[in-house]
Amino acid sequence: MTAPASTGSAAAPLLPVASARQTRARLTEALRGRLPLLTCTVAVLAADSALALAAPTAIGRITQAIADHRSPHALVGPVLLLVAAALAGAMTGWGASVLSARVVQPVAARLREDAVAAAVALPVDVVEAGGTGDLVSRVSGDVDRVSQVASGALGRFVAAALTIAATLVGLAALDWRFAAAALLAVPLQAYALRRYLRTSQPLYAQGRTADGRRASALLGAFSALPTLRALRLGPAAQADVAATSADAMTYELEATRAATRFYGMLNAAELTGLSAVLVTAYVLVHADLADVGAATTAALFFVGLFDPVNMMLGSFDSVQQAAAGLARIVGVVIGGPAKGSSPRPPAGGPSGALAVRDVRHRYGDGPEVLYGVSLDAAAGQRVAVVGTTGSGKSTLAGLIAGLRVPTGGEVTLGGVPTGELADLTGELADAPPEARRRIMLVTQEHHVFLGTVAENLRLVRRDTTASEVRAALVSVGAWDWVAALPDGVDTVVGSGGLELTPRQVQQLALARVLLLDPDVVVLDEATAEAGSDTAQALDRAALAVTRGRTAVVVAHRLSQAATADLVLVMADGRVVEQGPPEELLSAGGYYERLWTAWTRGGT
C-alpha cells in the first residue's frame, strides 16, 4: 500500500490495516445475535427470486398456446400466473428490503460507532504517526463506503446470486440441455471475474490508502496556512497536495479501466451463452424433443440472467471497495484500547503518588527527545517543569498524562502505568467516579463545543448539578462574566454561538478539571496564550484547580514555578536541575539564569 513511484517522495506511514482474518472476525462479532433475522431475510430473497421465473414461464405457455391454435381460454391460466406472481413479488420485494435494512443498518451503525470510539481513544503517537488525514478518511469516507454497500450493493448481490441459482434450476427443469448450454457462459464469466479481482483488489486497497495520504496533505496544509504564508512555503505545500492528489487520481483511473475491460468480457460471455441456448432450442424443437413454449421460456430465462449476472459480478466492484474500507476501519478499531478495558486498581500506596522512572522517548523513527528522565511526586505535591522551547517539557507532560507511551522506562500513578489510566479518556462522562477521577491533561489548545456553557462543563460529568457548575466557575474566576451573558450558563457558545475570548475558553477548560476532580492534573502551558493583563487571573485559576491534588505544571511563566513544591529544570531532553524553587534560585545554576532572564523581560 504505497503511493506510485511517480511522486518521487517517501510515503509517510499510515495507521494499521486489518488482515482478512481480523476483518472477518470483527464482522462476525457485529453480526452476532442476528442469525435468525439473517436466515429469514435470505429465505424471503429466495422466494422473490423464484417468483421472478413466473413471467418467462407464463410467456412461454402463452407462446405455446398460440402455436397450438388453442382457444382464448387457454390464456387465462398464464395471465393469472403473471398477475399473482407480480403481486407476490411486490410483497416479497418489500419484505426483503425491510428485513435487509434491519440486518444491515444496525451492523453498519455499530461499525461506525466502533470506528469513531476507537479513533477518539487512539494513542496520540499512533494518530500522529499515521496522519490525521488518514484517520479522517477512515472514519468518514471508508465508513460511508461500507454503509452504502451494506445498505444497497450487498443486498443486490445476494438477491442476484439467488436469482441465478433459481434460473439455472428452472432451465434444468425444462431440459437439462438448456442448463448445460447456459453454463457455457460460466467459464468466460469466471475468467473475467478472476482477472478483474486480481487486478482491482490491490487497486482499491492502494486507492483508499492514496485517499488517506491526500487527506493528510490537505489537512496539514490547511492547519498550517499562517506558517506556510509567513515562511513562503505555500508552493511546496501545494506541490505536496498536487502529488498526493495525482496519486489518488491515478488509482481511480486504473480502477475505471479495469472495470471497463471487465464489463466488456461479461458482454462477450452473455453473447456466447445466449447463442448456445438458442442453438440448443432450435435443435431440440427441430427434433421434437422440446416444444416452442419451452424453447421460448428457456431463452427468456437466460435473457433474464443478464441483469442478475451483471449485478452480482458488478457488485464485486462495490463489495471490494467496501472490503478495503472495512479493513481500514477495523485497523482503527483494533488499534484502540480493548473494548471493556478498565484501569487496574492502584497497587497500594497513595492514589496520587506519581513516579517517572528513567523515561526515554522518541517520535517514530526519529532521534530521542527525552533521555533518562526521573521524577517522584508525592500525593498532593505540586511540580513545575521549566525550560526553554524544545527542552522536552510537553513530551514529558504527555507521557505523564498517559497520552503517549515511553519508548523506555515507565510512568506510574499509584503503581499503575498512566497509559492504562488514559484508556478511559473517551468515556469520562459515563465512567464511574472511581474510574474517572485519576489523571487529566489540560493543554493550551482548548476547544469550546457548540452548546451552552453548562453543557460544555457537563461533558466530563453528566450528573453535574447547577450548584456544582456555579462553584467550578467561581473557583476559576469565570462566574462574573458567565453571569453577565444574555442567558447566563444557558448561553449558547462555540461555533455558531457566542464567541468567547481566549481567556474565557481557558477558564472553562480549567473549570472542567474541577468538575472531573482527578487525582492528578497535568497543565501543559494551559494558560500560556493569555496576555499579561490576564496572566495573574489565570494563575489563580490554575492554583484553584491544582489545590489538594498532585499537579505537574509545564510553566510558561516562571511565576507559576515560584509556587511549586518542586521544580524540574529541563534542557535538551534531560533534567539538569531539580529541587525546591528557593534552593534552585540560591544555587546560581540553570534555573537562576532562567529566572533572571525572565524577570528582566518583564513578563
Coordinates of C-alpha atoms in Angstrom, one line a residue:
M1 CA 0.0 0.0 0.0
T2 CA 2.4 2.6 -1.2
A3 CA 1.9 5.5 -3.5
P4 CA 3.1 5.2 -7.1
A5 CA 6.7 5.9 -7.6
S6 CA 5.8 8.9 -9.7
T7 CA 5.6 11.1 -6.6
G8 CA 9.3 10.8 -6.0
S9 CA 9.0 11.1 -2.3
A10 CA 8.9 8.6 0.5
A11 CA 5.4 7.7 1.7
A12 CA 4.5 8.5 5.3
P13 CA 3.5 5.5 7.5
L14 CA -0.2 5.2 7.9
L15 CA -2.5 3.7 10.6
P16 CA -2.6 -0.1 10.6
V17 CA -4.9 -2.0 8.2
A18 CA -6.6 -5.2 9.5
S19 CA -5.9 -8.5 7.9
A20 CA -8.7 -10.5 6.2
R21 CA -8.9 -12.8 9.2
Q22 CA -9.2 -9.8 11.6
T23 CA -11.8 -8.2 9.4
R24 CA -13.9 -11.4 9.2
A25 CA -13.7 -11.8 13.0
R26 CA -14.9 -8.2 13.6
L27 CA -17.7 -8.6 11.1
T28 CA -18.8 -11.9 12.6
E29 CA -18.9 -10.3 16.0
A30 CA -21.0 -7.4 14.7
L31 CA -23.5 -10.0 13.2
R32 CA -23.7 -12.0 16.4
G33 CA -27.3 -12.5 17.5
R34 CA -28.7 -11.6 14.1
L35 CA -28.5 -15.0 12.5
P36 CA -32.3 -15.8 12.8
L37 CA -33.1 -12.5 11.1
L38 CA -30.4 -13.1 8.5
T39 CA -31.8 -16.5 7.7
C40 CA -35.4 -15.1 7.4
T41 CA -34.0 -12.4 5.0
V42 CA -32.3 -15.0 2.8
A43 CA -35.5 -17.1 2.7
V44 CA -37.6 -14.1 1.6
L45 CA -35.0 -13.2 -1.0
A46 CA -35.0 -16.8 -2.3
A47 CA -38.8 -16.7 -2.7
D48 CA -38.6 -13.4 -4.5
S49 CA -36.0 -14.9 -6.9
A50 CA -38.2 -17.9 -7.6
L51 CA -41.2 -15.6 -8.3
A52 CA -39.1 -13.9 -11.0
L53 CA -39.3 -17.1 -13.0
A54 CA -43.1 -16.8 -13.3
A55 CA -43.1 -14.2 -16.0
P56 CA -40.9 -16.2 -18.5
T57 CA -42.9 -19.4 -17.7
A58 CA -46.2 -17.6 -18.4
I59 CA -44.9 -16.1 -21.6
G60 CA -43.7 -19.5 -22.7
R61 CA -47.1 -21.0 -22.1
I62 CA -48.8 -18.2 -24.0
T63 CA -46.4 -18.7 -26.9
Q64 CA -47.2 -22.4 -26.9
A65 CA -50.9 -21.9 -26.7
I66 CA -50.7 -19.6 -29.8
A67 CA -48.5 -22.0 -31.7
D68 CA -51.1 -24.8 -30.9
H69 CA -54.0 -22.5 -32.0
R70 CA -55.8 -23.1 -28.7
S71 CA -58.9 -21.2 -27.6
P72 CA -58.5 -17.9 -25.7
H73 CA -59.5 -19.7 -22.5
A74 CA -56.1 -21.3 -22.6
L75 CA -54.5 -17.9 -21.9
V76 CA -56.4 -17.3 -18.6
G77 CA -54.1 -19.5 -16.6
P78 CA -50.8 -17.9 -17.7
V79 CA -52.3 -14.4 -17.3
L80 CA -53.4 -15.2 -13.8
L81 CA -50.0 -16.6 -13.1
L82 CA -48.5 -13.3 -14.2
V83 CA -50.8 -11.2 -12.0
A84 CA -50.3 -13.5 -9.0
A85 CA -46.5 -13.5 -9.4
A86 CA -46.5 -9.7 -9.8
L87 CA -48.5 -9.2 -6.6
A88 CA -46.5 -11.8 -4.6
G89 CA -43.2 -10.4 -6.0
A90 CA -44.1 -6.9 -4.8
M91 CA -44.8 -8.3 -1.3
T92 CA -41.6 -10.4 -1.1
G93 CA -39.5 -7.5 -2.6
W94 CA -40.9 -5.2 0.1
G95 CA -40.3 -7.7 2.8
A96 CA -36.7 -8.4 1.6
S97 CA -35.9 -4.7 1.7
V98 CA -37.3 -4.2 5.2
L99 CA -35.5 -7.3 6.6
S100 CA -32.2 -6.4 4.8
A101 CA -32.3 -3.0 6.4
R102 CA -32.9 -4.5 9.8
V103 CA -30.0 -6.8 9.4
V104 CA -27.6 -4.4 7.7
Q105 CA -28.2 -0.9 9.2
P106 CA -27.6 -1.8 12.9
V107 CA -24.4 -3.6 11.8
A108 CA -23.2 -0.6 9.8
A109 CA -24.1 1.7 12.6
R110 CA -22.2 -0.4 15.1
L111 CA -19.1 -0.4 12.8
R112 CA -19.3 3.4 12.5
E113 CA -19.7 3.8 16.3
D114 CA -16.8 1.4 17.0
A115 CA -14.6 3.3 14.5
V116 CA -15.4 6.7 15.9
A117 CA -15.0 5.5 19.5
A118 CA -11.7 3.8 18.7
A119 CA -10.4 6.9 16.8
V120 CA -11.1 9.1 19.8
A121 CA -9.2 6.6 22.1
L122 CA -6.2 6.1 19.8
P123 CA -2.9 7.0 21.4
V124 CA -1.6 10.4 20.2
D125 CA 1.6 8.8 18.9
V126 CA -0.4 6.4 16.7
V127 CA -2.5 9.2 15.2
E128 CA 0.4 11.5 14.6
A129 CA 2.5 8.7 13.0
G130 CA -0.3 7.7 10.7
G131 CA -1.5 11.1 9.9
T132 CA -4.7 12.9 11.0
G133 CA -5.9 12.9 7.4
D134 CA -5.7 9.1 7.1
L135 CA -7.8 8.8 10.3
V136 CA -10.3 11.3 9.0
S137 CA -10.6 9.4 5.7
R138 CA -11.3 6.2 7.6
V139 CA -14.0 7.4 9.9
S140 CA -15.7 9.3 7.2
G141 CA -15.0 8.1 3.6
D142 CA -14.4 4.4 4.5
V143 CA -17.3 4.2 6.9
D144 CA -19.6 5.9 4.3
R145 CA -18.5 3.4 1.7
V146 CA -19.1 0.4 3.9
S147 CA -22.5 1.8 4.9
Q148 CA -23.6 2.4 1.3
V149 CA -22.6 -1.0 0.2
A150 CA -24.1 -2.7 3.2
S151 CA -27.4 -1.0 2.7
G152 CA -27.5 -1.4 -1.1
A153 CA -25.0 -3.4 -3.1
L154 CA -24.7 -6.2 -0.6
G155 CA -28.5 -6.9 -0.8
R156 CA -28.5 -6.7 -4.6
F157 CA -25.5 -9.1 -4.6
V158 CA -27.3 -11.7 -2.6
A159 CA -30.6 -11.3 -4.5
A160 CA -28.8 -11.6 -7.8
A161 CA -27.0 -14.8 -6.7
L162 CA -30.3 -16.4 -5.6
T163 CA -31.9 -15.4 -8.9
I164 CA -29.1 -17.0 -10.9
A165 CA -29.4 -20.2 -8.9
A166 CA -33.2 -20.3 -9.3
T167 CA -32.9 -19.6 -13.0
L168 CA -30.5 -22.5 -13.5
V169 CA -32.8 -24.8 -11.7
G170 CA -35.6 -23.6 -13.9
L171 CA -33.6 -24.3 -17.1
A172 CA -32.7 -27.7 -15.8
A173 CA -36.4 -28.4 -15.1
L174 CA -37.3 -27.5 -18.7
D175 CA -34.5 -29.7 -20.1
W176 CA -31.0 -30.4 -18.7
R177 CA -29.5 -29.5 -22.1
F178 CA -30.8 -25.9 -21.8
A179 CA -29.0 -25.6 -18.4
A180 CA -25.8 -27.1 -20.0
A181 CA -25.9 -24.6 -22.8
A182 CA -26.4 -21.7 -20.4
L183 CA -23.4 -22.9 -18.4
L184 CA -21.1 -22.4 -21.4
A185 CA -21.0 -18.7 -20.4
V186 CA -19.7 -19.6 -16.9
P187 CA -16.0 -20.2 -17.8
L188 CA -15.8 -16.8 -19.6
Q189 CA -17.5 -15.1 -16.7
A190 CA -15.3 -16.9 -14.1
Y191 CA -12.2 -15.9 -16.1
A192 CA -13.4 -12.3 -16.4
L193 CA -14.1 -12.2 -12.6
R194 CA -10.8 -13.8 -11.6
R195 CA -8.9 -11.4 -13.8
Y196 CA -10.8 -8.4 -12.5
L197 CA -10.4 -9.4 -8.9
R198 CA -6.7 -10.0 -9.3
T199 CA -6.3 -6.5 -10.9
S200 CA -8.8 -4.4 -9.0
Q201 CA -8.3 -5.7 -5.4
P202 CA -4.9 -4.1 -4.9
L203 CA -6.0 -1.1 -6.8
Y204 CA -8.9 -0.4 -4.4
A205 CA -6.7 -1.0 -1.4
Q206 CA -4.0 1.2 -2.6
G207 CA -6.5 3.8 -3.8
R208 CA -8.0 4.1 -0.3
T209 CA -4.5 4.5 1.1
A210 CA -3.8 7.2 -1.5
D211 CA -7.0 8.9 -0.4
G212 CA -5.7 8.9 3.2
R213 CA -2.4 10.5 2.1
R214 CA -4.2 13.1 0.1
A215 CA -6.4 13.9 3.1
S216 CA -3.3 14.2 5.3
A217 CA -1.6 16.6 2.9
L218 CA -4.8 18.7 2.7
L219 CA -5.3 18.9 6.4
G220 CA -1.6 19.5 7.0
A221 CA -1.6 22.4 4.6
F222 CA -4.9 23.9 5.9
S223 CA -3.9 23.7 9.6
A224 CA -0.5 25.4 8.9
L225 CA -1.7 28.1 6.5
P226 CA -0.4 31.1 8.6
T227 CA 3.1 29.5 9.0
L228 CA 3.2 28.5 5.3
R229 CA 2.5 32.0 4.3
A230 CA 4.9 33.6 6.7
L231 CA 7.8 31.3 5.6
R232 CA 6.7 31.4 1.9
L233 CA 6.3 27.6 1.9
G234 CA 3.0 27.7 0.0
P235 CA 4.4 26.3 -3.3
A236 CA 6.0 23.4 -1.6
A237 CA 2.8 22.5 0.3
Q238 CA 0.8 23.0 -2.9
A239 CA 3.2 20.6 -4.7
D240 CA 2.7 18.0 -2.0
V241 CA -1.1 18.3 -2.3
A242 CA -0.9 18.1 -6.1
A243 CA 1.4 15.0 -5.9
T244 CA -0.9 13.1 -3.5
S245 CA -4.0 14.1 -5.5
A246 CA -2.3 12.8 -8.7
D247 CA -1.6 9.5 -6.9
A248 CA -5.2 9.1 -5.8
M249 CA -6.5 10.0 -9.3
T250 CA -4.1 7.5 -10.9
Y251 CA -5.6 4.7 -8.9
E252 CA -9.1 5.8 -9.7
L253 CA -8.4 5.9 -13.5
E254 CA -6.8 2.5 -13.3
A255 CA -9.8 1.1 -11.4
T256 CA -12.1 2.5 -14.1
R257 CA -10.1 0.9 -16.9
A258 CA -10.2 -2.4 -15.1
A259 CA -14.0 -2.2 -14.7
T260 CA -14.5 -1.3 -18.4
R261 CA -12.5 -4.3 -19.5
F262 CA -14.4 -6.5 -17.1
Y263 CA -17.9 -5.5 -18.3
G264 CA -16.7 -5.9 -21.9
M265 CA -15.8 -9.6 -21.2
L266 CA -19.1 -10.1 -19.4
N267 CA -20.9 -8.9 -22.6
A268 CA -18.9 -11.5 -24.6
A269 CA -19.9 -14.2 -22.1
E270 CA -23.6 -13.3 -22.4
L271 CA -23.4 -13.5 -26.2
T272 CA -21.8 -16.9 -26.0
G273 CA -24.4 -18.2 -23.6
L274 CA -27.4 -16.8 -25.4
S275 CA -26.2 -18.2 -28.7
A276 CA -25.7 -21.6 -27.1
V277 CA -29.2 -21.6 -25.7
L278 CA -30.8 -20.5 -29.0
V279 CA -28.9 -23.2 -30.9
T280 CA -29.9 -25.8 -28.4
A281 CA -33.5 -24.7 -28.6
Y282 CA -33.5 -24.9 -32.4
V283 CA -32.1 -28.4 -32.3
L284 CA -34.5 -29.7 -29.6
V285 CA -37.6 -28.2 -31.3
H286 CA -36.5 -29.5 -34.7
A287 CA -36.0 -33.0 -33.2
D288 CA -39.4 -32.8 -31.4
L289 CA -37.6 -33.1 -28.1
A290 CA -39.0 -29.8 -26.8
D291 CA -41.9 -27.5 -27.8
V292 CA -41.8 -23.9 -28.9
G293 CA -43.1 -22.8 -25.5
A294 CA -40.3 -24.5 -23.6
A295 CA -37.7 -23.0 -26.0
T296 CA -39.2 -19.5 -25.6
T297 CA -39.2 -20.0 -21.8
A298 CA -35.5 -21.2 -21.9
A299 CA -34.4 -18.2 -24.0
L300 CA -36.3 -15.7 -21.7
F301 CA -34.8 -17.4 -18.6
F302 CA -31.3 -16.8 -20.0
V303 CA -32.0 -13.3 -21.1
G304 CA -33.4 -12.7 -17.6
L305 CA -30.0 -13.7 -16.3
F306 CA -28.2 -10.7 -17.9
D307 CA -29.1 -8.2 -15.2
P308 CA -28.6 -10.5 -12.2
V309 CA -25.3 -11.8 -13.5
N310 CA -24.0 -8.3 -14.3
M311 CA -25.4 -7.1 -10.9
M312 CA -23.7 -9.9 -9.0
L313 CA -20.4 -9.8 -10.8
G314 CA -20.5 -6.0 -11.0
S315 CA -21.3 -5.8 -7.3
F316 CA -17.8 -7.3 -6.7
D317 CA -16.6 -3.8 -7.6
S318 CA -18.5 -2.2 -4.8
V319 CA -18.0 -5.1 -2.4
Q320 CA -14.2 -5.0 -3.0
Q321 CA -14.2 -1.2 -2.3
A322 CA -16.2 -1.8 0.9
A323 CA -13.9 -4.7 1.9
A324 CA -10.8 -2.5 1.5
G325 CA -12.6 0.3 3.5
L326 CA -13.7 -2.2 6.2
A327 CA -10.2 -3.5 6.6
R328 CA -9.1 0.1 7.2
I329 CA -11.9 0.7 9.7
V330 CA -11.1 -2.5 11.6
G331 CA -7.5 -1.4 11.6
V332 CA -8.6 1.7 13.6
V333 CA -10.7 -0.4 16.0
I334 CA -8.1 -3.0 16.7
G335 CA -5.5 -0.2 17.2
G336 CA -7.6 1.3 20.0
P337 CA -7.9 0.1 23.6
A338 CA -9.6 -3.3 24.1
K339 CA -13.4 -3.0 24.4
G340 CA -14.5 -3.1 28.0
S341 CA -10.9 -2.5 29.3
S342 CA -10.6 -0.6 32.5
P343 CA -7.6 0.6 34.6
R344 CA -6.3 -1.7 37.2
P345 CA -6.7 -0.6 40.8
P346 CA -3.7 1.1 42.4
A347 CA -1.2 -1.4 43.7
G348 CA -1.1 0.1 47.2
G349 CA 0.2 3.5 48.3
P350 CA -1.4 6.9 47.9
S351 CA -3.5 7.2 44.8
G352 CA -1.9 10.4 43.7
A353 CA 1.8 9.2 44.1
L354 CA 3.5 9.8 40.7
A355 CA 6.7 8.1 39.6
V356 CA 8.7 8.7 36.5
R357 CA 11.5 6.1 36.1
D358 CA 14.3 6.6 33.7
V359 CA 12.0 7.6 30.9
R360 CA 13.2 7.9 27.3
H361 CA 11.2 8.8 24.3
R362 CA 11.4 9.3 20.6
Y363 CA 8.7 10.1 17.9
G364 CA 8.5 7.3 15.3
D365 CA 12.0 6.5 13.9
G366 CA 13.4 9.9 14.9
P367 CA 16.1 10.7 17.4
E368 CA 15.4 10.5 21.1
V369 CA 13.9 13.7 22.6
L370 CA 14.0 12.5 26.3
Y371 CA 17.0 10.9 27.9
G372 CA 16.5 9.1 31.3
V373 CA 14.1 11.5 33.0
S374 CA 13.1 10.5 36.5
L375 CA 10.7 12.2 39.0
D376 CA 9.0 11.3 42.2
A377 CA 6.0 13.4 43.2
A378 CA 4.1 12.6 46.4
A379 CA 0.4 12.8 46.6
G380 CA -0.7 16.4 46.7
Q381 CA 2.7 17.7 45.6
R382 CA 2.9 20.5 43.0
V383 CA 5.7 20.1 40.5
A384 CA 6.7 22.8 38.0
V385 CA 8.6 21.8 34.8
V386 CA 10.5 24.7 33.2
G387 CA 13.0 25.0 30.4
T388 CA 13.5 26.6 27.0
T389 CA 11.5 25.7 23.9
G390 CA 12.4 22.3 22.7
S391 CA 13.7 21.0 26.0
G392 CA 11.1 18.2 26.2
K393 CA 8.6 19.7 28.6
S394 CA 5.5 18.9 26.6
T395 CA 6.7 15.5 25.7
L396 CA 7.1 14.7 29.4
A397 CA 3.7 16.1 30.1
G398 CA 2.1 13.8 27.5
L399 CA 3.9 10.8 28.9
I400 CA 2.8 11.6 32.5
A401 CA -0.8 12.0 31.4
G402 CA -0.6 8.7 29.6
L403 CA -1.4 10.0 26.1
R404 CA 2.0 8.7 24.9
V405 CA 3.8 5.5 25.8
P406 CA 7.5 6.0 26.6
T407 CA 10.0 4.1 24.4
G408 CA 12.0 3.4 27.6
G409 CA 11.3 3.4 31.3
E410 CA 7.8 3.8 32.8
V411 CA 5.4 6.4 34.3
T412 CA 3.1 5.2 37.0
L413 CA 0.4 6.6 39.2
G414 CA -0.1 4.7 42.4
G415 CA 1.8 1.8 40.8
V416 CA -0.4 1.8 37.6
P417 CA 1.1 2.8 34.2
T418 CA -0.6 6.1 33.3
G419 CA -1.2 4.8 29.8
E420 CA -3.7 2.3 31.2
L421 CA -5.4 5.1 33.2
A422 CA -5.7 7.1 29.9
D423 CA -7.7 4.3 28.2
L424 CA -11.0 5.8 29.6
T425 CA -10.5 9.3 28.3
G426 CA -13.1 8.7 25.6
E427 CA -15.7 7.5 28.2
L428 CA -15.2 10.0 31.0
A429 CA -18.8 11.2 31.1
D430 CA -20.1 7.7 31.6
A431 CA -17.3 6.2 33.7
P432 CA -17.9 5.6 37.4
P433 CA -16.3 8.1 39.8
E434 CA -13.6 5.6 40.9
A435 CA -12.5 5.1 37.3
R436 CA -12.7 8.7 36.0
R437 CA -11.0 10.5 38.9
R438 CA -7.5 9.6 38.1
I439 CA -5.5 11.9 35.8
M440 CA -6.3 14.7 33.4
L441 CA -4.2 16.8 30.9
V442 CA -5.0 20.4 30.1
T443 CA -3.1 22.0 27.3
Q444 CA -3.1 25.4 25.7
E445 CA -5.1 24.0 22.8
H446 CA -8.6 24.4 24.3
H447 CA -11.9 23.8 22.5
V448 CA -15.4 25.1 23.1
F449 CA -18.1 22.8 21.8
L450 CA -21.3 24.1 20.3
G451 CA -23.8 24.2 23.2
T452 CA -24.5 26.1 26.4
V453 CA -21.8 27.0 28.9
A454 CA -23.3 24.4 31.3
E455 CA -23.3 21.7 28.6
N456 CA -19.6 22.4 27.9
L457 CA -18.8 21.8 31.5
R458 CA -21.0 18.7 31.9
L459 CA -19.1 17.0 29.1
V460 CA -16.9 15.4 31.7
R461 CA -19.7 14.5 34.1
R462 CA -23.3 14.4 33.1
D463 CA -24.7 14.3 36.6
T464 CA -23.2 17.7 37.5
T465 CA -25.7 19.9 39.4
A466 CA -26.3 23.6 38.8
S467 CA -24.7 24.4 42.1
E468 CA -21.5 22.4 41.2
V469 CA -21.3 24.2 37.8
R470 CA -21.5 27.6 39.6
A471 CA -18.9 26.6 42.2
A472 CA -16.5 25.5 39.5
L473 CA -16.9 28.8 37.6
V474 CA -16.5 30.8 40.8
S475 CA -13.3 28.9 41.6
V476 CA -11.6 29.7 38.3
G477 CA -12.8 33.3 38.3
A478 CA -15.3 32.9 35.5
W479 CA -18.6 33.4 37.3
D480 CA -18.8 37.1 36.8
W481 CA -18.6 37.1 33.1
V482 CA -20.7 34.0 32.7
A483 CA -23.5 35.5 34.9
A484 CA -23.3 38.6 32.6
L485 CA -24.1 36.6 29.5
P486 CA -27.6 37.0 27.9
D487 CA -28.7 33.6 29.3
G488 CA -26.1 33.0 31.9
V489 CA -24.9 29.4 32.0
D490 CA -27.6 28.6 29.4
T491 CA -26.0 30.9 26.8
V492 CA -25.0 29.0 23.6
V493 CA -21.3 29.3 22.9
G494 CA -18.9 27.8 20.4
S495 CA -19.1 27.6 16.6
G496 CA -22.4 29.3 15.6
G497 CA -22.9 30.6 19.1
L498 CA -21.4 33.4 21.2
E499 CA -17.7 33.7 20.6
L500 CA -15.6 33.6 23.7
T501 CA -12.2 35.2 24.3
P502 CA -9.1 33.0 24.8
R503 CA -9.1 33.8 28.5
Q504 CA -12.7 32.7 28.8
V505 CA -12.1 29.5 26.9
Q506 CA -9.1 28.7 29.2
Q507 CA -11.2 29.3 32.3
L508 CA -13.9 26.9 31.0
A509 CA -11.2 24.2 30.4
L510 CA -9.9 24.7 34.0
A511 CA -13.5 24.5 35.3
R512 CA -13.9 21.1 33.7
V513 CA -10.9 19.9 35.6
L514 CA -12.6 20.8 38.9
L515 CA -15.8 19.0 37.9
L516 CA -13.9 15.9 36.9
D517 CA -11.9 16.1 40.2
P518 CA -8.9 13.9 39.1
D519 CA -6.2 12.7 41.4
V520 CA -3.5 14.3 39.2
V521 CA -3.6 17.3 37.0
V522 CA -1.1 18.0 34.2
L523 CA -1.2 21.6 33.0
D524 CA 0.9 21.8 29.8
E525 CA 1.2 25.6 29.4
A526 CA -2.5 25.6 29.9
T527 CA -2.6 29.4 30.5
A528 CA 0.2 30.3 28.1
E529 CA -1.8 32.1 25.5
A530 CA -3.3 34.7 27.7
G531 CA -1.9 38.2 27.6
S532 CA 0.0 39.8 30.6
D533 CA -3.2 41.6 31.7
T534 CA -4.9 38.3 32.5
A535 CA -1.9 36.2 33.5
Q536 CA -2.5 36.7 37.2
A537 CA -6.1 35.8 37.0
L538 CA -5.3 32.6 35.1
D539 CA -2.5 31.7 37.5
R540 CA -5.1 32.0 40.4
A541 CA -7.4 29.7 38.4
A542 CA -4.6 27.2 37.9
L543 CA -3.8 27.3 41.6
A544 CA -7.5 26.6 42.4
V545 CA -7.5 23.6 40.1
T546 CA -4.3 22.1 41.4
R547 CA -5.0 22.7 45.1
G548 CA -5.3 19.5 47.1
R549 CA -4.1 17.2 44.3
T550 CA -0.9 16.1 42.7
A551 CA -0.1 18.6 39.9
V552 CA 2.5 18.8 37.2
V553 CA 2.6 22.3 35.7
V554 CA 4.6 23.0 32.5
A555 CA 5.3 26.6 33.3
H556 CA 5.2 29.2 30.6
R557 CA 5.7 32.0 33.2
L558 CA 8.2 31.4 35.9
S559 CA 5.8 32.9 38.4
Q560 CA 4.0 29.6 38.2
A561 CA 7.2 27.8 39.3
A562 CA 7.6 30.1 42.3
T563 CA 4.5 28.5 44.0
A564 CA 5.6 24.9 43.3
D565 CA 6.9 22.4 45.9
L566 CA 9.4 21.0 43.4
V567 CA 10.9 22.4 40.2
L568 CA 12.2 20.3 37.3
V569 CA 14.5 22.2 35.0
M570 CA 14.9 20.6 31.6
A571 CA 17.3 21.2 28.7
D572 CA 17.8 19.2 25.6
G573 CA 15.6 16.4 26.8
R574 CA 17.3 16.0 30.1
V575 CA 16.7 17.1 33.7
V576 CA 19.6 19.4 34.5
E577 CA 18.3 20.6 37.9
Q578 CA 15.7 19.5 40.4
G579 CA 14.6 20.9 43.8
P580 CA 12.5 23.5 45.6
P581 CA 12.4 26.8 43.8
E582 CA 14.1 28.7 46.7
E583 CA 17.1 26.3 46.7
L584 CA 17.5 26.4 42.9
L585 CA 17.5 30.2 43.0
S586 CA 20.2 30.4 45.6
A587 CA 22.3 27.7 43.8
G588 CA 23.1 30.1 41.0
G589 CA 22.7 27.4 38.3
Y590 CA 20.4 27.0 35.2
Y591 CA 17.2 27.9 37.0
E592 CA 18.7 31.0 38.4
R593 CA 19.7 32.1 34.9
L594 CA 16.2 31.4 33.6
W595 CA 14.7 33.4 36.4
T596 CA 17.0 36.3 35.9
A597 CA 16.3 36.4 32.1
W598 CA 12.5 36.1 32.8
T599 CA 12.4 38.9 35.4
R600 CA 14.5 41.2 33.2
G601 CA 12.0 40.5 30.3
G602 CA 9.2 42.0 32.5
T603 CA 6.7 39.1 31.7

